Coordinates of C-alpha atoms in Angstrom, one line a residue:
E1 CA -34.2 27.8 4.7
S2 CA -33.4 30.1 1.8
S3 CA -29.8 30.5 2.9
I4 CA -29.4 26.7 3.0
K5 CA -30.7 26.3 -0.5
D6 CA -28.0 28.7 -1.7
I7 CA -25.3 26.7 0.0
G8 CA -26.4 23.6 -1.9
E9 CA -25.3 25.2 -5.2
F10 CA -21.5 24.9 -4.7
S11 CA -21.2 22.9 -7.9
K12 CA -23.2 21.5 -10.8
A13 CA -25.9 19.0 -10.3
G14 CA -24.7 15.5 -9.9
K15 CA -25.0 12.2 -8.1
Y16 CA -22.8 10.3 -5.6
Q17 CA -20.4 8.2 -7.7
I18 CA -19.9 4.7 -6.4
Q19 CA -17.1 2.6 -8.0
T20 CA -17.2 -1.2 -7.6
F21 CA -14.5 -3.8 -7.9
N22 CA -15.4 -7.5 -8.4
K23 CA -19.0 -8.5 -9.1
I24 CA -21.2 -7.0 -6.4
S25 CA -24.7 -8.4 -5.8
P26 CA -27.3 -6.4 -7.7
K27 CA -29.8 -6.9 -4.8
G28 CA -27.3 -5.2 -2.5
L29 CA -26.5 -2.4 -4.9
A30 CA -30.3 -1.7 -5.2
S31 CA -29.9 -0.1 -1.8
F32 CA -28.5 2.9 -3.7
P33 CA -31.4 4.9 -5.1
D34 CA -30.7 5.8 -8.7
T35 CA -32.0 9.3 -8.2
T36 CA -29.0 10.3 -6.1
Y37 CA -26.4 7.5 -6.8
E38 CA -24.6 6.2 -9.9
V39 CA -22.8 2.9 -9.6
K40 CA -20.1 2.0 -12.0
S41 CA -17.7 -1.0 -12.3
T42 CA -14.0 -0.8 -13.1
E43 CA -14.9 -1.1 -16.8
W44 CA -15.8 2.6 -16.5
D45 CA -13.0 5.0 -16.0
I46 CA -14.5 7.3 -13.3
N47 CA -11.8 9.5 -11.8
N48 CA -14.2 11.2 -9.4
A49 CA -15.6 8.3 -7.4
H50 CA -16.9 9.3 -4.0
A51 CA -16.8 5.8 -2.5
I52 CA -15.5 2.3 -3.4
L53 CA -17.2 -1.1 -2.9
L54 CA -15.2 -4.3 -3.3
R55 CA -15.0 -7.9 -2.3
S56 CA -11.7 -9.7 -2.8
H57 CA -9.9 -7.2 -5.1
K58 CA -6.5 -6.2 -3.8
L59 CA -6.9 -2.5 -3.7
Q60 CA -3.9 -0.3 -4.6
E61 CA -3.5 3.3 -3.4
S62 CA -3.3 4.3 -7.0
E63 CA -6.9 3.2 -7.5
V64 CA -8.1 5.5 -4.7
D65 CA -8.9 8.8 -6.3
V66 CA -8.4 12.0 -4.3
S67 CA -12.2 12.4 -4.4
V68 CA -12.9 9.1 -2.5
R69 CA -14.5 9.6 0.9
A70 CA -15.0 6.0 1.9
I71 CA -14.3 2.4 1.1
A72 CA -16.4 -0.6 2.0
R73 CA -15.7 -4.3 1.7
C74 CA -18.5 -6.8 1.2
G75 CA -17.1 -9.2 3.8
A76 CA -15.5 -9.2 7.2
G77 CA -11.8 -9.3 6.4
T78 CA -10.0 -6.2 5.1
N79 CA -6.5 -7.7 4.4
N80 CA -6.9 -6.7 0.7
I81 CA -7.2 -3.0 1.6
P82 CA -4.2 -0.8 2.7
V83 CA -6.1 0.2 5.8
A84 CA -3.2 1.9 7.6
R85 CA -2.5 4.1 4.5
M86 CA -6.2 4.9 4.2
T87 CA -6.2 6.1 7.8
E88 CA -3.3 8.4 7.1
L89 CA -5.4 9.8 4.2
G90 CA -8.4 10.3 6.4
I91 CA -10.5 7.7 4.6
P92 CA -12.8 5.4 6.7
V93 CA -12.7 1.7 5.7
F94 CA -15.9 -0.3 6.4
N95 CA -16.7 -4.0 6.5
T96 CA -19.8 -6.1 7.0
P97 CA -19.4 -8.2 10.1
G98 CA -22.0 -10.9 10.4
A99 CA -23.4 -10.6 6.9
N100 CA -21.9 -14.0 5.9
A101 CA -22.1 -15.6 9.4
N102 CA -24.9 -18.0 8.6
A103 CA -23.2 -19.2 5.3
V104 CA -19.9 -19.8 7.0
K105 CA -21.6 -21.5 10.0
E106 CA -23.4 -23.9 7.8
L107 CA -20.2 -24.9 6.0
V108 CA -18.5 -25.4 9.4
V109 CA -21.3 -27.8 10.4
C110 CA -20.9 -29.5 7.0
G111 CA -17.2 -29.8 7.8
M112 CA -17.9 -31.6 11.0
F113 CA -19.8 -34.2 9.0
L114 CA -17.1 -34.4 6.3
G115 CA -14.6 -35.0 9.1
S116 CA -16.7 -37.7 10.7
R117 CA -18.2 -40.0 8.1
K118 CA -15.7 -40.4 5.2
I119 CA -18.4 -39.1 2.9
I120 CA -16.0 -37.8 0.2
D121 CA -14.0 -41.1 0.2
G122 CA -17.3 -43.0 -0.2
I123 CA -18.4 -40.8 -3.1
N124 CA -15.1 -41.3 -4.9
H125 CA -15.3 -45.0 -4.3
M126 CA -18.8 -45.3 -5.7
K127 CA -17.7 -43.3 -8.8
Q128 CA -14.9 -45.8 -9.4
L129 CA -17.2 -48.8 -8.9
G130 CA -19.8 -47.1 -11.2
S131 CA -17.2 -46.8 -14.0
Q132 CA -16.6 -50.5 -13.7
G133 CA -20.3 -51.4 -13.6
L134 CA -19.9 -52.8 -10.0
A135 CA -21.8 -50.2 -8.0
K136 CA -24.9 -52.2 -7.3
E137 CA -23.0 -55.4 -6.6
R138 CA -20.6 -53.8 -4.1
V139 CA -22.7 -51.0 -2.5
E140 CA -23.5 -53.1 0.6
K141 CA -20.2 -55.0 0.8
D142 CA -18.0 -52.0 0.7
K143 CA -19.8 -49.7 3.2
A144 CA -17.7 -51.1 6.0
L145 CA -14.7 -49.4 4.4
F146 CA -16.2 -46.0 5.3
G147 CA -17.3 -46.3 8.9
G148 CA -17.5 -43.1 11.0
R149 CA -18.9 -41.6 14.1
E150 CA -21.8 -39.4 15.2
V151 CA -21.4 -35.9 16.5
K152 CA -24.1 -36.2 19.1
G153 CA -22.5 -36.4 22.6
K154 CA -19.1 -35.3 21.3
T155 CA -17.3 -32.1 22.4
L156 CA -16.8 -29.1 20.1
A157 CA -14.3 -26.4 21.0
V158 CA -15.0 -23.0 19.4
I159 CA -12.1 -20.7 19.3
G160 CA -13.4 -17.2 18.7
L161 CA -17.0 -16.5 19.7
G162 CA -18.0 -13.7 17.3
H163 CA -20.9 -13.9 14.8
I164 CA -19.7 -17.1 13.2
G165 CA -18.4 -18.8 16.4
A166 CA -21.5 -18.1 18.4
A167 CA -23.8 -19.3 15.6
T168 CA -21.7 -22.5 15.3
A169 CA -21.8 -23.1 19.1
R170 CA -25.6 -22.7 19.1
D171 CA -26.3 -25.1 16.2
A172 CA -23.8 -27.7 17.6
A173 CA -25.5 -27.5 21.0
S174 CA -28.8 -28.1 19.3
M175 CA -27.4 -31.3 17.8
G176 CA -26.5 -32.6 21.3
M177 CA -22.9 -31.7 21.4
D178 CA -21.0 -30.4 24.4
I179 CA -19.5 -27.0 23.8
T180 CA -16.3 -25.4 25.1
G181 CA -15.3 -21.9 24.0
Y182 CA -12.4 -19.5 24.1
D183 CA -12.5 -15.8 23.3
P184 CA -10.5 -13.2 25.4
G185 CA -12.4 -10.4 23.7
L186 CA -15.9 -11.8 24.1
S187 CA -18.5 -9.0 23.7
I188 CA -21.7 -8.8 25.6
E189 CA -23.6 -9.0 22.3
S190 CA -21.9 -12.2 21.3
A191 CA -22.2 -13.6 24.9
L192 CA -25.9 -13.2 24.8
K193 CA -26.1 -15.4 21.7
L194 CA -24.2 -18.3 23.2
P195 CA -25.9 -21.6 24.3
R196 CA -26.4 -21.7 28.1
E197 CA -24.5 -25.0 28.3
I198 CA -21.2 -23.6 27.0
T199 CA -18.1 -23.9 29.1
L200 CA -15.7 -21.0 28.7
S201 CA -12.0 -21.7 28.9
D202 CA -9.2 -19.4 29.8
S203 CA -6.8 -20.5 27.0
I204 CA -6.8 -22.2 23.6
S205 CA -4.9 -25.1 25.1
S206 CA -7.5 -25.7 27.7
A207 CA -10.4 -25.4 25.3
V208 CA -9.0 -28.0 22.8
S209 CA -7.6 -30.6 25.2
T210 CA -10.9 -32.4 25.6
A211 CA -12.4 -31.6 22.2
D212 CA -13.4 -34.1 19.5
Y213 CA -13.9 -31.2 17.1
I214 CA -12.2 -27.8 17.1
S215 CA -13.5 -24.8 15.0
I216 CA -11.3 -21.8 14.7
N217 CA -13.2 -18.5 14.0
I218 CA -10.7 -15.8 14.6
P219 CA -9.2 -13.0 12.4
Y220 CA -5.8 -13.3 10.8
I221 CA -3.5 -10.6 12.1
K222 CA 0.1 -10.3 10.9
G223 CA 3.1 -9.3 12.9
E224 CA 4.2 -9.6 16.5
G225 CA 1.4 -10.5 18.8
G226 CA -0.7 -11.5 15.8
T227 CA -2.5 -14.8 15.0
H228 CA -0.2 -16.1 12.2
G229 CA 0.3 -19.9 12.9
I230 CA -1.5 -19.6 16.2
I231 CA -2.6 -23.2 15.8
G232 CA 1.0 -24.5 16.0
R233 CA 2.9 -27.4 17.6
E234 CA 2.2 -26.2 21.1
I235 CA -1.6 -26.1 20.7
I236 CA -1.8 -29.1 18.4
S237 CA 0.1 -31.2 21.0
Q238 CA -2.9 -30.7 23.2
F239 CA -5.3 -32.3 20.6
K240 CA -6.8 -35.7 21.2
S241 CA -5.3 -38.1 18.6
D242 CA -8.6 -38.3 16.7
A243 CA -9.6 -34.7 16.9
V244 CA -11.0 -32.9 13.8
L245 CA -9.8 -29.4 13.2
L246 CA -12.2 -27.1 11.2
N247 CA -10.6 -24.1 9.7
F248 CA -13.0 -21.8 7.8
A249 CA -11.4 -18.6 9.1
R250 CA -7.9 -18.2 7.4
G251 CA -5.4 -20.7 6.2
E252 CA -2.5 -18.8 7.8
L253 CA -3.8 -19.4 11.3
V254 CA -2.6 -23.1 11.1
D255 CA 1.0 -24.2 11.0
S256 CA 0.8 -26.7 8.1
E257 CA 3.9 -28.6 9.0
A258 CA 2.7 -29.2 12.6
M259 CA -0.7 -30.2 11.3
K260 CA 0.8 -32.7 8.9
E261 CA 2.8 -34.3 11.7
F262 CA -0.4 -34.6 13.7
L263 CA -2.3 -36.2 10.8
D264 CA 0.6 -38.6 10.2
S265 CA 0.7 -39.8 13.8
G266 CA -3.0 -40.6 14.4
N267 CA -6.6 -40.6 13.2
G268 CA -7.2 -36.9 13.3
R269 CA -8.7 -34.9 10.4
Y270 CA -8.3 -31.4 9.0
V271 CA -11.1 -29.7 7.1
S272 CA -10.6 -26.3 5.6
D273 CA -11.7 -24.1 2.7
F274 CA -8.2 -22.6 2.2
P275 CA -5.5 -24.0 -0.1
D276 CA -2.6 -25.7 1.5
D277 CA 0.6 -26.8 -0.3
E278 CA 1.4 -29.3 2.6
L279 CA -1.9 -30.9 3.1
W280 CA -3.9 -30.7 -0.1
D281 CA -3.6 -34.4 -0.9
H282 CA -3.1 -35.8 2.6
K283 CA -5.5 -38.7 3.4
G284 CA -6.5 -37.0 6.6
A285 CA -7.3 -33.7 5.1
V286 CA -10.4 -32.4 3.3
I287 CA -9.5 -29.2 1.4
L288 CA -12.3 -27.3 -0.3
P289 CA -12.4 -24.2 -2.4
H290 CA -12.9 -21.0 -0.4
L291 CA -16.7 -21.5 -0.2
G292 CA -17.4 -20.0 3.2
A293 CA -19.4 -17.0 2.1
S294 CA -20.2 -18.2 -1.4
T295 CA -24.0 -18.3 -1.2
E296 CA -26.4 -16.0 -3.0
E297 CA -27.9 -15.0 0.4
A298 CA -24.6 -14.1 2.0
E299 CA -23.5 -12.0 -1.0
D300 CA -26.8 -10.2 -1.1
A301 CA -26.6 -9.4 2.7
A302 CA -23.0 -8.3 2.6
A303 CA -23.5 -6.0 -0.4
A304 CA -26.7 -4.5 1.1
M305 CA -24.9 -3.9 4.5
A306 CA -21.9 -2.3 2.7
A307 CA -24.2 -0.1 0.6
D308 CA -26.2 1.0 3.6
T309 CA -23.0 1.8 5.5
I310 CA -21.7 4.0 2.7
K311 CA -25.1 5.7 2.3
D312 CA -25.2 6.6 6.0
Y313 CA -21.7 8.0 5.9
L314 CA -22.1 10.0 2.7
E315 CA -25.5 11.4 3.6
D316 CA -25.4 11.8 7.3
G317 CA -21.8 11.4 8.4
T318 CA -22.6 8.3 10.4
I319 CA -19.9 5.8 11.0
R320 CA -20.6 2.2 11.9
N321 CA -18.7 -1.1 11.1
S322 CA -15.5 0.8 10.4
V323 CA -12.2 -1.0 11.0
N324 CA -10.2 2.3 11.3
F325 CA -12.6 5.1 12.4
P326 CA -14.5 5.5 15.6
A327 CA -18.2 4.6 15.7
T328 CA -20.0 8.0 15.4
S329 CA -23.6 9.2 15.0
L330 CA -25.5 12.4 15.5
P331 CA -29.3 12.9 15.6
D332 CA -31.1 14.3 12.6
R333 CA -30.0 17.8 11.5
P334 CA -32.3 20.4 13.1
P335 CA -34.2 22.8 10.7
G336 CA -32.2 25.9 9.7
S337 CA -28.8 24.2 10.0
I338 CA -26.2 22.5 7.9
R339 CA -24.0 19.5 8.9
L340 CA -20.2 19.7 8.8
T341 CA -17.8 16.8 9.3
V342 CA -14.1 17.1 9.9
V343 CA -11.5 14.4 9.9
N344 CA -8.3 15.2 11.7
K345 CA -5.2 13.8 13.2
N346 CA -5.8 12.8 16.9
L347 CA -3.6 15.5 18.4
P348 CA -4.0 17.6 21.5
G349 CA -6.0 20.8 21.0
M350 CA -7.5 19.9 17.6
L351 CA -11.1 20.1 18.7
A352 CA -10.5 23.6 20.2
K353 CA -8.9 24.8 16.9
I354 CA -11.9 23.5 14.9
T355 CA -14.6 25.1 17.2
D356 CA -12.6 28.3 17.4
T357 CA -12.5 28.6 13.6
L358 CA -16.3 28.3 13.5
A359 CA -16.7 30.7 16.4
E360 CA -14.5 33.3 14.7
S361 CA -16.9 33.1 11.7
T362 CA -19.8 33.7 14.1
L363 CA -21.2 30.2 13.4
N364 CA -23.1 28.7 16.3
I365 CA -22.8 24.9 16.8
V366 CA -26.3 23.5 17.5
Q367 CA -25.1 20.0 18.2
Q368 CA -21.9 18.1 17.8
V369 CA -20.0 14.9 18.5
N370 CA -16.3 14.1 18.5
H371 CA -14.7 10.7 18.7
S372 CA -11.2 9.3 18.2
R373 CA -9.6 6.0 17.4
G374 CA -5.9 5.6 17.4
D375 CA -4.3 8.3 15.3
I376 CA -7.6 9.6 13.8
A377 CA -10.4 11.8 15.2
Y378 CA -13.8 12.5 13.6
N379 CA -16.2 15.4 14.2
V380 CA -19.8 15.8 13.2
M381 CA -21.3 19.3 13.8
D382 CA -24.6 20.9 13.0
V383 CA -24.3 24.7 12.7
D384 CA -26.9 27.4 12.6
T385 CA -27.1 29.1 9.2
S386 CA -28.9 32.3 10.3
G387 CA -27.3 35.3 8.7
H388 CA -24.9 33.2 6.5
G389 CA -26.7 33.0 3.2
D390 CA -23.6 34.1 1.3
I391 CA -22.1 31.2 -0.6
I392 CA -18.6 32.7 -0.6
S393 CA -18.5 33.1 3.1
F394 CA -19.2 29.4 3.6
K395 CA -16.6 28.4 1.0
K396 CA -14.0 30.5 2.8
I397 CA -15.0 29.0 6.2
Q398 CA -14.6 25.5 4.8
E399 CA -11.2 26.3 3.3
E400 CA -10.0 27.9 6.6
L401 CA -11.2 24.9 8.5
T402 CA -9.7 22.3 6.1
M403 CA -6.3 24.1 6.0
T404 CA -6.0 24.1 9.8
E405 CA -2.8 22.2 10.7
G406 CA -3.8 18.6 11.6
V407 CA -7.0 18.6 9.6
L408 CA -7.2 16.0 6.8
S409 CA -10.6 16.7 5.2
S410 CA -14.0 18.3 5.7
R411 CA -17.4 17.9 4.2
I412 CA -20.6 20.0 4.0
L413 CA -23.5 17.5 4.0
Y414 CA -26.1 19.5 2.3
G415 CA -27.2 20.2 -1.2
T416 CA -26.0 18.5 -4.4
P417 CA -24.9 14.9 -3.8
G418 CA -21.1 14.5 -3.9
T419 CA -20.3 18.2 -3.5
G420 CA -19.0 20.1 -0.5
Y421 CA -15.9 17.9 0.0
A422 CA -12.4 19.4 0.7
K423 CA -9.0 17.9 1.5
N424 CA -5.8 19.2 2.9
L425 CA -3.2 17.5 0.6
E426 CA 0.1 18.2 2.4
G427 CA -0.7 21.9 2.6
K428 CA -2.5 22.2 -0.7
Y429 CA -6.2 22.8 -0.8
F430 CA -8.4 20.4 -2.8
V431 CA -12.1 20.9 -3.3

């Protein structure tokens, strides 16, 4: 192990530097031990951040220093991060799927009640009467103005059966509702969480045609084949005249003009926590602030999940919950070895180039894993350090490895936190 100790002295003692944007839950950030991590907000000008944590901040490429290895969003959506560009730079972007699922699910259930019982109208009416001193006199007489319906025995269509959709389906079923669902990409994990009584449809139109309530729980994807305006005239024309649409996913999923026409023509309702210039004051719409994940518990869970994901990547090279890199993990590093990671373009022959470079330096690979996703490939390798106690030799090997055509970056995961990182910046070596 003496040779490994020498390798850990590539630079001065330090800590992993984590930069945060937005206010991140202190309970979540507590996952970073202060012995090896230093967390700083944007109030501090740290130009050597090793990872970035954020919530809704719209991240610019100029805010991503050359030293940044990873970015994590405390939430599911990553529309505020230039993911494609980060992929080109060899930087994994992580999210926290499921961390806010319970919070959003509870608001969806609340939305069903708001769309059924004219609760908000009644509250506003009682305030008006109260200001006139008439509340007690009129409380019984005026209740007929705000009649509604129960959800028990009604049908809920859930469009998108991921964490939130599956949880919504379960709770609705427990309230005596009939459930139909649609999700062409339904995973085994999510399927196991669905209520047994659910009826799966083969299209959105089929799922909504018999529904009294419709909850959309799908991601917003721009461009051709995406989900922009997916709930448009064609789908809305299949709604029952008194259907209630619950949108706690993304505002852009719904065609506002088509929804307005629907609300104008019948007794339907639209409940959402996204602003809408067409529907904000419509009598058939209930528009809330974006409250889906705005609970203390959800913010704690998302921050903790993001922090754990970053820790696993920085310390062990493990990738999970990434939106642009392949899921990758390798068992614990064997004694007498060091761990190397390499990020490269997903091109033919790259793995051979990487392993040949190590072989030419007489380094034996003890264990390794290589996975790819789209244009990117990721390698984690544990190499035997026997006979390689010379610091200079390892530095030369890493430089040769990093400057191999097609390689974007490499890391030596041993020794002083934050050190051992190298990048190939368009043919220039950065370490």
